[in-house]
Coordinates of C-alpha atoms and ligand atoms in Angstrom, one line a residue:
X1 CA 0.0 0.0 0.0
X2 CA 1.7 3.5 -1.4
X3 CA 0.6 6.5 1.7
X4 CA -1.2 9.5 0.5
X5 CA -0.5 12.7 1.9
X6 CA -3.6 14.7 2.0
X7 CA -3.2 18.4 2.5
X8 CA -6.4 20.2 3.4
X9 CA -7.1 23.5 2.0
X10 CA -9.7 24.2 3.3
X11 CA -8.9 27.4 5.1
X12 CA -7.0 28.8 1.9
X13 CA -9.2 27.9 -1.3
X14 CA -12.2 26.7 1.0
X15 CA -12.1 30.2 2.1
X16 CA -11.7 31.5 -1.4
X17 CA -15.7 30.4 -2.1
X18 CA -17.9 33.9 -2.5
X19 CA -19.1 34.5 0.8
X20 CA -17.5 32.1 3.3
X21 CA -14.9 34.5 5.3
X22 CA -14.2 32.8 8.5
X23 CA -12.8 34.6 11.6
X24 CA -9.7 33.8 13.2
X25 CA -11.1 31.6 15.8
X26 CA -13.4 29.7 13.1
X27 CA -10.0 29.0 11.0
X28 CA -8.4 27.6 14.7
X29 CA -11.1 25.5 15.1
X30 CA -11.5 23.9 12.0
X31 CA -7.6 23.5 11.9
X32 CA -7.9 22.1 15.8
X33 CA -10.1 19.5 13.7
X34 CA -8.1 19.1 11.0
X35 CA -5.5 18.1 13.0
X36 CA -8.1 15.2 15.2
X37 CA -9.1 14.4 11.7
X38 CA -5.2 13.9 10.8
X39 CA -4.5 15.1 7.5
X40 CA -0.5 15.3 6.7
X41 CA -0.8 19.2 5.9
X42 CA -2.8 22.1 6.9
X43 CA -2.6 25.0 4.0
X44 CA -3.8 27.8 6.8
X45 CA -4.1 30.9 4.0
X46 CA -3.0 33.5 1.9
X47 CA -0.9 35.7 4.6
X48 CA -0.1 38.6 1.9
X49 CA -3.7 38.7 1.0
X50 CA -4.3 40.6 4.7
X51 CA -3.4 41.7 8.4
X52 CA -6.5 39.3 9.3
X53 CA -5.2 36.5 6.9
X54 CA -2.1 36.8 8.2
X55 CA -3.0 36.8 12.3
X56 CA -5.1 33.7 11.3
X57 CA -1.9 31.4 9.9
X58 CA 0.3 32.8 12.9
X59 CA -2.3 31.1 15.4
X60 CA -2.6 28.0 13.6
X61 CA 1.2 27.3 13.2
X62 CA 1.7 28.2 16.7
X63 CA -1.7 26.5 18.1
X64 CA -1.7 23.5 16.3
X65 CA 0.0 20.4 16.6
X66 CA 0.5 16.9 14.5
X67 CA 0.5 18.0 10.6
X68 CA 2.6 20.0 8.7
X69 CA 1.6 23.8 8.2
X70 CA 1.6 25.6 4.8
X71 CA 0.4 28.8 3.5
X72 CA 0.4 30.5 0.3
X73 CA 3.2 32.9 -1.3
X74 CA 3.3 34.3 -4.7
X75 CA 6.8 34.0 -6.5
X76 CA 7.8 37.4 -4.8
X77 CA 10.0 37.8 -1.9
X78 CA 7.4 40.1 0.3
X79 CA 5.1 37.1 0.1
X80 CA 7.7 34.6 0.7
X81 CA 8.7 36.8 3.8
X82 CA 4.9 37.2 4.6
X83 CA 4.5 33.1 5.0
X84 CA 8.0 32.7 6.7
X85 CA 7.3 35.4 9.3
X86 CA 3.6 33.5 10.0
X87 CA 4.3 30.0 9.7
X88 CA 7.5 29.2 11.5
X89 CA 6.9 28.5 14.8
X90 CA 5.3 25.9 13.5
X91 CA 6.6 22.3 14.8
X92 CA 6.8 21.5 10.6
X93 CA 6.2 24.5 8.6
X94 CA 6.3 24.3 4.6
X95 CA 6.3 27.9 2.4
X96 CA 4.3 27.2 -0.8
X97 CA 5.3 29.4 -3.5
X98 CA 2.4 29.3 -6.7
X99 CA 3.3 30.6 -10.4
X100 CA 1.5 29.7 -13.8
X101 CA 2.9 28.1 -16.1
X102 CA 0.3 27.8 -18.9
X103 CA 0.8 30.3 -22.0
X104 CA -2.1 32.0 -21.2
X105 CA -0.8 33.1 -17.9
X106 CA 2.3 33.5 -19.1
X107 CA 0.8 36.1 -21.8
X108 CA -2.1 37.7 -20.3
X109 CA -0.8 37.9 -16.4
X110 CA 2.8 38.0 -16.6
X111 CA 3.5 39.5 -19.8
X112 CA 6.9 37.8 -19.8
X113 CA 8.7 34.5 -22.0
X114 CA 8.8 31.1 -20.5
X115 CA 12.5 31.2 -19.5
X116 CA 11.7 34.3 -17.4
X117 CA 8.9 33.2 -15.6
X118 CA 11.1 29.3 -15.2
X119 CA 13.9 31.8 -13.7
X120 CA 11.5 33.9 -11.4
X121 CA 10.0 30.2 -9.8
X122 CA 13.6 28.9 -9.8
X123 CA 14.4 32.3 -7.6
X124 CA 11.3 31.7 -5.3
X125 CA 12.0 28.4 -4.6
X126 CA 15.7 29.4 -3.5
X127 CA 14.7 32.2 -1.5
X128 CA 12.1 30.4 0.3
X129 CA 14.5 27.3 0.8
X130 CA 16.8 29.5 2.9
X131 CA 14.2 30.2 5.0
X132 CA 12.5 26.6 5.4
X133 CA 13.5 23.4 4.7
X134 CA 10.4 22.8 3.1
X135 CA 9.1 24.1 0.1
X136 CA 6.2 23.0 -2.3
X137 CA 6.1 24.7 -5.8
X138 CA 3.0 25.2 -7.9
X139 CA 2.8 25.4 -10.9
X140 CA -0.7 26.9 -11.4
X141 CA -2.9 26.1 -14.7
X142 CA -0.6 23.2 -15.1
X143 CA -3.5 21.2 -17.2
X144 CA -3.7 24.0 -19.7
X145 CA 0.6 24.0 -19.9
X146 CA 2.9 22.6 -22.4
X147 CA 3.9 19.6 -21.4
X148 CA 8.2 20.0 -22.3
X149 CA 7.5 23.4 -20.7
X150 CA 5.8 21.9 -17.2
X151 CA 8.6 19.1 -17.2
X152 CA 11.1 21.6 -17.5
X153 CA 10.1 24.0 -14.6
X154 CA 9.0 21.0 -12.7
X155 CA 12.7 19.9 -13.1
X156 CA 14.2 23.4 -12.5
X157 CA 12.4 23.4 -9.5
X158 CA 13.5 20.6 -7.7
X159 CA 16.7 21.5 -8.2
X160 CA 16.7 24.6 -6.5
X161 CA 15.4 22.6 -3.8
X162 CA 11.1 22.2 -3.8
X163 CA 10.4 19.1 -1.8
X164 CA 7.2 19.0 -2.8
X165 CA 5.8 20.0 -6.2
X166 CA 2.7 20.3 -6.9
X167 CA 0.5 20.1 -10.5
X168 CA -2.9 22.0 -10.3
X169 CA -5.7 22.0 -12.2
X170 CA -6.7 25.5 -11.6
X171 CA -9.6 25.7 -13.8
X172 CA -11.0 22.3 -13.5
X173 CA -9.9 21.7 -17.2
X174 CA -9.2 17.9 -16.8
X175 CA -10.3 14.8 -18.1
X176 CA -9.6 11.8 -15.4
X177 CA -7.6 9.4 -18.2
X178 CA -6.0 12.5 -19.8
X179 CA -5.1 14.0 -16.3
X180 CA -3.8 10.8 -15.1
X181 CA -1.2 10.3 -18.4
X182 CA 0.3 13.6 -17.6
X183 CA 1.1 12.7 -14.0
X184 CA 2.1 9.7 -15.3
X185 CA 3.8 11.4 -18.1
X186 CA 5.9 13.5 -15.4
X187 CA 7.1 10.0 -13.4
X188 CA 8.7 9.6 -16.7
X189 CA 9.9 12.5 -17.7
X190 CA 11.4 14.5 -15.6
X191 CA 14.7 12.8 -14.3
X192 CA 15.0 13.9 -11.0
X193 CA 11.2 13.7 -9.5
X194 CA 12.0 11.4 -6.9
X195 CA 13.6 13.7 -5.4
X196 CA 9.8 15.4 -4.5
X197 CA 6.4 14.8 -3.6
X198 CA 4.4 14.7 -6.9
X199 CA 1.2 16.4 -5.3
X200 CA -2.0 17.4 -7.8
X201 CA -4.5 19.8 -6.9
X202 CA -8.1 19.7 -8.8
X203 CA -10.9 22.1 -9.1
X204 CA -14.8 20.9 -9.7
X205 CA -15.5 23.0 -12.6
X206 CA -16.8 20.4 -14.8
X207 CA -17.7 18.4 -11.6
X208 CA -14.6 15.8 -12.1
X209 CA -12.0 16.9 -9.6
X210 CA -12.6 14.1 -7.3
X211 CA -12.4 11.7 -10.5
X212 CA -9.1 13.6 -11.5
X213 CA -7.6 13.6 -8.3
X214 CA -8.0 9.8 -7.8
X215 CA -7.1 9.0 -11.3
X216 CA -3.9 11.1 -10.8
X217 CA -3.4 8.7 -7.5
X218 CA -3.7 5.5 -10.0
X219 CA -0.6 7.1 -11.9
X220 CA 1.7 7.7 -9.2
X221 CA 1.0 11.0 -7.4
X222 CA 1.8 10.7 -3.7
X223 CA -0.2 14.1 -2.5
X224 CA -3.8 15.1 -2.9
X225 CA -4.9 18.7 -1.7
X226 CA -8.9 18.5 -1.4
X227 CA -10.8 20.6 0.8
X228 CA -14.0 19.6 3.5
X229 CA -17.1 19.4 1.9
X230 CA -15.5 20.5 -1.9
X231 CA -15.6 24.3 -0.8
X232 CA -13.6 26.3 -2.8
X233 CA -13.1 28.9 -5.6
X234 CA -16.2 28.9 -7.7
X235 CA -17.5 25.4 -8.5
X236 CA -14.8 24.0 -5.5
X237 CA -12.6 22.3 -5.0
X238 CA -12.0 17.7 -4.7
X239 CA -13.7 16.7 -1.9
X240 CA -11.6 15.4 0.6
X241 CA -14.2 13.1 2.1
X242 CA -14.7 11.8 -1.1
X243 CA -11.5 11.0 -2.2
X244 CA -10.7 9.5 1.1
X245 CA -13.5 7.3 1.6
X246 CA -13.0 6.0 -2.3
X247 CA -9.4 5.3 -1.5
X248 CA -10.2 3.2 1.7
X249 CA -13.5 1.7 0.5
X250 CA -11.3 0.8 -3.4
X251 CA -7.9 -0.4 -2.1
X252 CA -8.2 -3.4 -3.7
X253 CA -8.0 -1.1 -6.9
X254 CA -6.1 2.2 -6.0
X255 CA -3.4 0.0 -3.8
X256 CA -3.1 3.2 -1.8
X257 CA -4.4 4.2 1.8
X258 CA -4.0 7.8 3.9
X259 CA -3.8 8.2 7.7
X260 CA -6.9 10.0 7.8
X261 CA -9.4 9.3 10.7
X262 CA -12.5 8.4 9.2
X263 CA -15.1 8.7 12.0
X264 CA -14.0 12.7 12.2
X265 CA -15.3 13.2 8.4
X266 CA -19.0 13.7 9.8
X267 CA -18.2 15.9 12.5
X268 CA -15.5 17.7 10.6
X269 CA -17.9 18.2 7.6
X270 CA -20.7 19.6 9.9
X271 CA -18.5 22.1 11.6
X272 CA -16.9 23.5 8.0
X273 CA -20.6 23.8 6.8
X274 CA -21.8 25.7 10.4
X275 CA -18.5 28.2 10.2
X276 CA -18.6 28.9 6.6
X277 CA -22.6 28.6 6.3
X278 CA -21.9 26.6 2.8
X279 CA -25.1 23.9 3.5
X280 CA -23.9 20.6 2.3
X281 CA -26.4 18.9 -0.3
X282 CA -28.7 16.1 1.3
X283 CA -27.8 13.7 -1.6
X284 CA -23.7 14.6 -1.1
X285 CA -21.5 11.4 -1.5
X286 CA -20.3 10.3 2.5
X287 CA -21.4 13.6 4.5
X288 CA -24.8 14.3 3.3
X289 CA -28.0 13.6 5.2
X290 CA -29.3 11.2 3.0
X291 CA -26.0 9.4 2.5
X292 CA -27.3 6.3 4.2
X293 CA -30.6 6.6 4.0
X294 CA -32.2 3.8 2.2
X295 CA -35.9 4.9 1.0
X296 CA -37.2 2.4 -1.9
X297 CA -39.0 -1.1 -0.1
X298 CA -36.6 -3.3 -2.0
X299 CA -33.5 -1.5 -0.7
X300 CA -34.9 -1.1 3.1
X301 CA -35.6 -4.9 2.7
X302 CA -32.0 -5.9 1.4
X303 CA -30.3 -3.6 4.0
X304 CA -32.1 -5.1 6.6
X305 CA -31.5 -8.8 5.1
X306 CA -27.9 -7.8 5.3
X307 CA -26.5 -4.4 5.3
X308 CA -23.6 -5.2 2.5
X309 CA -26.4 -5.7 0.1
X310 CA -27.2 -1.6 -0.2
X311 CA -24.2 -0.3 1.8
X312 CA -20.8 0.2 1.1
X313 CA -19.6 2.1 3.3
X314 CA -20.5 1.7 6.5
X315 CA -22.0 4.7 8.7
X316 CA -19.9 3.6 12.0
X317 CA -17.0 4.1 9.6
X318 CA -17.6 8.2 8.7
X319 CA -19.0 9.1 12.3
X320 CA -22.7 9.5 10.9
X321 CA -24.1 6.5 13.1
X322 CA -22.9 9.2 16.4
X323 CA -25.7 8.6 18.7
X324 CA -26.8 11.9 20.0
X325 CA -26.2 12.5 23.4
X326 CA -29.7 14.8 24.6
X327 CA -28.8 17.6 27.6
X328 CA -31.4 18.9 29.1
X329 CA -32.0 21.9 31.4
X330 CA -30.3 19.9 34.6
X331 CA -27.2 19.1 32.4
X332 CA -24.6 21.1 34.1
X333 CA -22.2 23.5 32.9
X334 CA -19.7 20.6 32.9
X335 CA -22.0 18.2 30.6
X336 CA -22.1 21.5 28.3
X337 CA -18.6 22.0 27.7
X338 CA -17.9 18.1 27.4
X339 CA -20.6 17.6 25.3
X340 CA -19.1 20.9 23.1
X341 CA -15.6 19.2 23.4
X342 CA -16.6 16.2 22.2
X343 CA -18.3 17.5 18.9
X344 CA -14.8 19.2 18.1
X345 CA -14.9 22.4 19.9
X346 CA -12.0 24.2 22.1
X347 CA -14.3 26.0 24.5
X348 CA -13.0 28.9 26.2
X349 CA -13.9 29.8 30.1
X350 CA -16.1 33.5 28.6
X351 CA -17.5 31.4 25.7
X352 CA -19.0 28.9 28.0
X353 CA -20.3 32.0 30.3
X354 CA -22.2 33.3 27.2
X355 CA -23.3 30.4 26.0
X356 CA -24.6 28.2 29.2
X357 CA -27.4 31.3 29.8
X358 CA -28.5 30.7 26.0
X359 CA -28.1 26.9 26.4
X360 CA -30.5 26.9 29.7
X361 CA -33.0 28.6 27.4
X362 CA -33.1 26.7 24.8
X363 CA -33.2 23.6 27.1
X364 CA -36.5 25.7 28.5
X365 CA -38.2 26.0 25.3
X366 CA -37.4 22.9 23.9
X367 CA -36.6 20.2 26.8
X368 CA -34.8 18.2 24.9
X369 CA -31.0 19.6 23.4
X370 CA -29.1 18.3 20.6
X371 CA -26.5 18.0 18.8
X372 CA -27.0 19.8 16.1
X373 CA -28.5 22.6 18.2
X374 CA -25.1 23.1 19.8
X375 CA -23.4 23.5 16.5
X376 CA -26.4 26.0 15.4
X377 CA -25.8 27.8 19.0
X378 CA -21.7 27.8 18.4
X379 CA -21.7 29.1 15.1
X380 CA -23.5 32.1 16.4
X381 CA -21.7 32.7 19.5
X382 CA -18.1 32.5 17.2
X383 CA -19.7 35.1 14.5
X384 CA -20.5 37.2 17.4
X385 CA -16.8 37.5 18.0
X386 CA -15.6 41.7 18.6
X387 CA -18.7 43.0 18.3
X388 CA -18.9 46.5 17.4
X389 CA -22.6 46.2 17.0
X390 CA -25.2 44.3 19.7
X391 CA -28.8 42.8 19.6
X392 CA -30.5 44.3 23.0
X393 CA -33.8 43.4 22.1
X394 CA -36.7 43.9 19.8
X395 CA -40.1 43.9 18.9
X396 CA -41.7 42.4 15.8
X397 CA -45.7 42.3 15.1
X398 CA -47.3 40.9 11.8
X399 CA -50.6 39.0 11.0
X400 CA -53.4 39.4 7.6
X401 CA -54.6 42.3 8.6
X402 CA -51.4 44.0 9.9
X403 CA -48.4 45.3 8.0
X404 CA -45.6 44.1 9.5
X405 CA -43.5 45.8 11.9
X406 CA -40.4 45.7 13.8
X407 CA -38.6 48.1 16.7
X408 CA -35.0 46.9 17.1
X409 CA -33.1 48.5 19.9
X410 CA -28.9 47.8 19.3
X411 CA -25.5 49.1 20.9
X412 CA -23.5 50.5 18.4
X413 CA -19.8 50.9 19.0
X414 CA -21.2 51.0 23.2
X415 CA -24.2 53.8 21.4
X416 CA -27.9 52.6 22.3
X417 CA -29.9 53.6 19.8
X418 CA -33.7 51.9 18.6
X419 CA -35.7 52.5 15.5
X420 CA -39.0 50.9 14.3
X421 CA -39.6 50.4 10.5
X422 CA -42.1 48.3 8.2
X423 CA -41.4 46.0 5.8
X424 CA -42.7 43.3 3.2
X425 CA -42.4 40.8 6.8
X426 CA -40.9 41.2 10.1
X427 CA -37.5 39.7 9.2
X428 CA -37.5 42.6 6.3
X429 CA -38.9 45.5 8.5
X430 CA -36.4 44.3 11.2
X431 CA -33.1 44.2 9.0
X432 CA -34.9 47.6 7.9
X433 CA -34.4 49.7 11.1
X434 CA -30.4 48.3 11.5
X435 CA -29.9 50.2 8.2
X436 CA -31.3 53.0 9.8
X437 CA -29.4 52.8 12.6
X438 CA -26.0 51.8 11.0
X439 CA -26.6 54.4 8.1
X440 CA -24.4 51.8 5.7
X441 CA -25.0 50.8 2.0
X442 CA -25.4 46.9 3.3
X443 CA -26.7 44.8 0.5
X444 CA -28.3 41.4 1.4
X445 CA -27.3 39.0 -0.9
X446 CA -28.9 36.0 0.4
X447 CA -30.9 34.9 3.7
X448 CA -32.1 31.0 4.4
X449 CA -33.3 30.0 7.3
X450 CA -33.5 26.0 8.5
X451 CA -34.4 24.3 11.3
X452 CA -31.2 22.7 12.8
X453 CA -33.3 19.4 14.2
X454 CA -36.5 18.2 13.0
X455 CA -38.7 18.8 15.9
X456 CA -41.9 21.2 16.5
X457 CA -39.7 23.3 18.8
X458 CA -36.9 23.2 16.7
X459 CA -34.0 26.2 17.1
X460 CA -34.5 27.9 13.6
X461 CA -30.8 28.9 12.0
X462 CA -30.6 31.7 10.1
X463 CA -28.2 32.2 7.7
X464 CA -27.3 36.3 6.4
X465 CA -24.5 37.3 3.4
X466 CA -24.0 40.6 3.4
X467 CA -22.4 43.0 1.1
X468 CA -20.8 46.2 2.3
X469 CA -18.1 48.3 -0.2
X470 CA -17.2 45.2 -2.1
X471 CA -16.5 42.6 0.9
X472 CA -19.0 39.8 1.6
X473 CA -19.6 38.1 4.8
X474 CA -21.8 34.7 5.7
X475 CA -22.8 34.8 9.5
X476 CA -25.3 32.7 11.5
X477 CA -27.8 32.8 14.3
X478 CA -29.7 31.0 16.1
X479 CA -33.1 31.0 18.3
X480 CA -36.4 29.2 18.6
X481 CA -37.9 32.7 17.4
X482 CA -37.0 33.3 13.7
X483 CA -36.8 37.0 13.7
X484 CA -34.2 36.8 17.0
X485 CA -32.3 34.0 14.7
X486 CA -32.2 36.7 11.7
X487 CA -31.8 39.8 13.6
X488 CA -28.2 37.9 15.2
X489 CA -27.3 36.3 12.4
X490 CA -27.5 40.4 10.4
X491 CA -25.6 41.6 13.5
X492 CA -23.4 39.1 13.5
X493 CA -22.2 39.4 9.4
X494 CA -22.3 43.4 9.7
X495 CA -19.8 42.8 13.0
X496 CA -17.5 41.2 10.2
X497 CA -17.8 44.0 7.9
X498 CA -17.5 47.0 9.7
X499 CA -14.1 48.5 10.1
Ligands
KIV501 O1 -6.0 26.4 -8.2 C1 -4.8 26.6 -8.1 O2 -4.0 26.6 -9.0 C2 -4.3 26.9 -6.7 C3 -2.9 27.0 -6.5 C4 -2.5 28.0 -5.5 C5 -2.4 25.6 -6.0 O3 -5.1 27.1 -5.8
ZN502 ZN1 -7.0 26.1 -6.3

């Protein structure tokens, strides 16, 4: 059995997806996970890209322990120097420098000849080796490259000392058989490979990134960067559920096998979907709700005859068969913060303060608390990180003979102000007078609101991304009352966008 590294990037080009800007404490917790979950590299982020970006990889390199730690630089020393200065107090830190190497980049982003841009990467990697030991090169748009071309800078590369190099498909342009030749093609090709990780990185464009990065596995790559749930940069990135499971559940075919902890893909797949508020499809191969769900008679007969007749994977196997442990209004603070632990979370003494009141509440209304209304009730006390802007209460009215109203009373920037306004409901009258209030040009791009259990008394989620000067933020909130869910989860995404 050959090992597969799998480096998560979730936090870099997970993050890239339109809307799905995580705070610093949502990227350490989903690394914190990463890490239980045990995937060989952790790419944290873009440091350059900002201060915030930048904060964010210097915690997880520092907090986080077990994998390798990465983070993105562009071919230019500032960037190099931007990764270094974040990443190494890392126990193993690795600076990943990315330049295209297709013609089209060449000609339309660089402006410069292939030899240049070879030398500029061959100048990277040797600046950022005498900072780190190790040092994975990219060579972006690789699918769309000439092939002498991409053996050549692969080669250069490797010299100057890349450890690791990696081949992306940067705009899912791959064919599996076509994709797999040229990794195969590179084995061959270039002379001194084994002196590197052969790594390929796919996008979902034409929805075959999972397809390509396993059929890149069959031809001898020994790295596959995937991200939870297939977030990414527009249509995502492999799946790295997907790909793991198919590796474990087809050894007898691939020959391959990764370290990865299979019963943390559940729990690690809900708590990317919670932070990033990207829902994950019902039907979605491994993680989605109906993954093991057998409807038709004949199935739900078979299963029951013998579960290998329908089932391939088993749930036990993915964490999905979790029995939920119910708290209830006498669980203790103690039974809280365990129960938060064991569904991934690193709980801090104030967040427990905040939350137990909320908890004891909810346990009020509902009697019965679970999982999944922990997760809903942590994703809105982390987007209510630094707020600038607080929920102190409100009042909504609607009904058929009534237009609807709303009186929201907030603290802006420690400033208690209230306004009342109508609208086409009370969710819109109540989003209504914060505009007032906050006098800013907030566009609502989107608003869903689900019920995180399936109970009468369910805790509704609501889920807000806002627009403000160009920047978009996803936050959440949660509360048996729908308007208090919206109203936290508005607060909560404008707390992200205001400077
Ligand atoms: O898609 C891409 O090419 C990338 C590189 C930075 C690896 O994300
Ligand atoms: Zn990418």
């Amino acid at each position: 059995m050959r090992k597969i590294h799998i480096l998560d990037t979730t936090l870099r080009d997970g993050e890239q997806s339109p809307g799905a800007s995580l705070t610093t404490h949502e990227k350490l917790e989903i690394a914190h996970q990463l890490a239980r979950l045990n995937v060989d590299v952790i790419e944290a982020g873009f440091p350059c890209s900002s201060p915030g970006d930048f904060e964010a990889v210097r915690l997880v390199a520092k907090e986080v322990k077990g994998p390798t730690i990465t983070a993105l630089a562009r071919a230019v020393k500032a960037d190099i120097d931007a990764v270094w200065e974040a990443i190494r107090v890392a126990e193993k830190p690795r600076i990943h420098v990315v330049l295209g190497s297709s013609d089209i980049h060449l000609a339309h982003k660089f402006r410069r000849s292939r030899e240049e841009v070879l030398q500029i990467g061959v100048e990277a990697v040797k600046y950022a080796k005498s900072l780190c030991p190790e040092v994975q090169y990219s060579t972006e748009d690789a699918s769309r490259s000439d092939r002498r071309y991409l053996f050549q800078v692969i080669e250069a590369v490797i010299d100057a000392g890349a450890t690791v190099v990696n081949i992306p498909d940067t705009v899912g342009w791959a064919v599996p058989a076509q994709w797999g030749r040229l990794i195969a093609d590179i084995r061959k090709n270039v002379p001194n490979i084994d002196r590197a990780i052969l790594s390929v990185h796919c996008h979902n464009d034409l929805g075959m990134a999972v397809a390509n990065s396993l059929a890149a596995v069959k031809a001898g790559a020994q790295q596959v960067e995937c991200t939870v749930n297939g977030i990414g940069e527009r249509a995502g990135n492999a799946s790295l559920e997907e790909i793991v499971m198919a590796l474990k559940v087809r050894r007898d075919y691939f020959r391959a096998e990764t370290d990865i902890v299979t019963r943390e893909l559940t729990r690690t797949s809900k708590m990317v979907s919670r932070l990033t508020g990207l829902l994950v499809a019902r039907n979605k191969a491994v993680v989605g709700a109906n993954a093991f769900a057998h409807s038709s008679g004949i199935h739900q007969d078979g299963v029951l005859k013998h579960r290998k007749n329908y089932e391939i994977i088993q749930p036990e196997e993915v964490g999905a068969d979790e029995t939920q442990i119910v708290l209830t209004a006498r669980s203790g603070r103690h039974a809280l913060k365990h129960r938060l632990e064991t569904l991934g979370f690193v709980v801090t003494q104030q967040e427990l303060e905040n939350i137990h009141p909320r908890f004891l509440a909810l346990a009020d209304a509902k009697k019965e608390v679970y999982d999944d209304d922990l997760y809903a009730l942590m994703a809105d006390e982390r987007g209510s990180d630094h707020q600038k802007v607080k929920l102190l209460s409100f009042h909504a009215s609607t009904g058929s003979d009534e237009a609807p109203r709303a009186k929201v009373r907030l603290s802006i920037r420690g400033q208690e102000m209230e306004r009342e306004a109508s609208g086409d409901g009370p969710v819109d009258a109540a989003f209504r007078a914060i505009d007032e209030m906050t006098r800013e040009q907030v566009v609502l791009k989107e608003y869903r609101m689900q019920a995180a259990t399936a109970e009468k008394a369910a805790l509704g989620q609501a889920t807000v991304v806002l627009e403000l000067n160009g920047r978009t933020a996803t936050s959440q909130g949660a509360s048996t009352d729908i308007v208090e869910a919206s109203l936290r989860a508005y607060v909560n995404a404008l707390n992200r966008l205001l400077p």
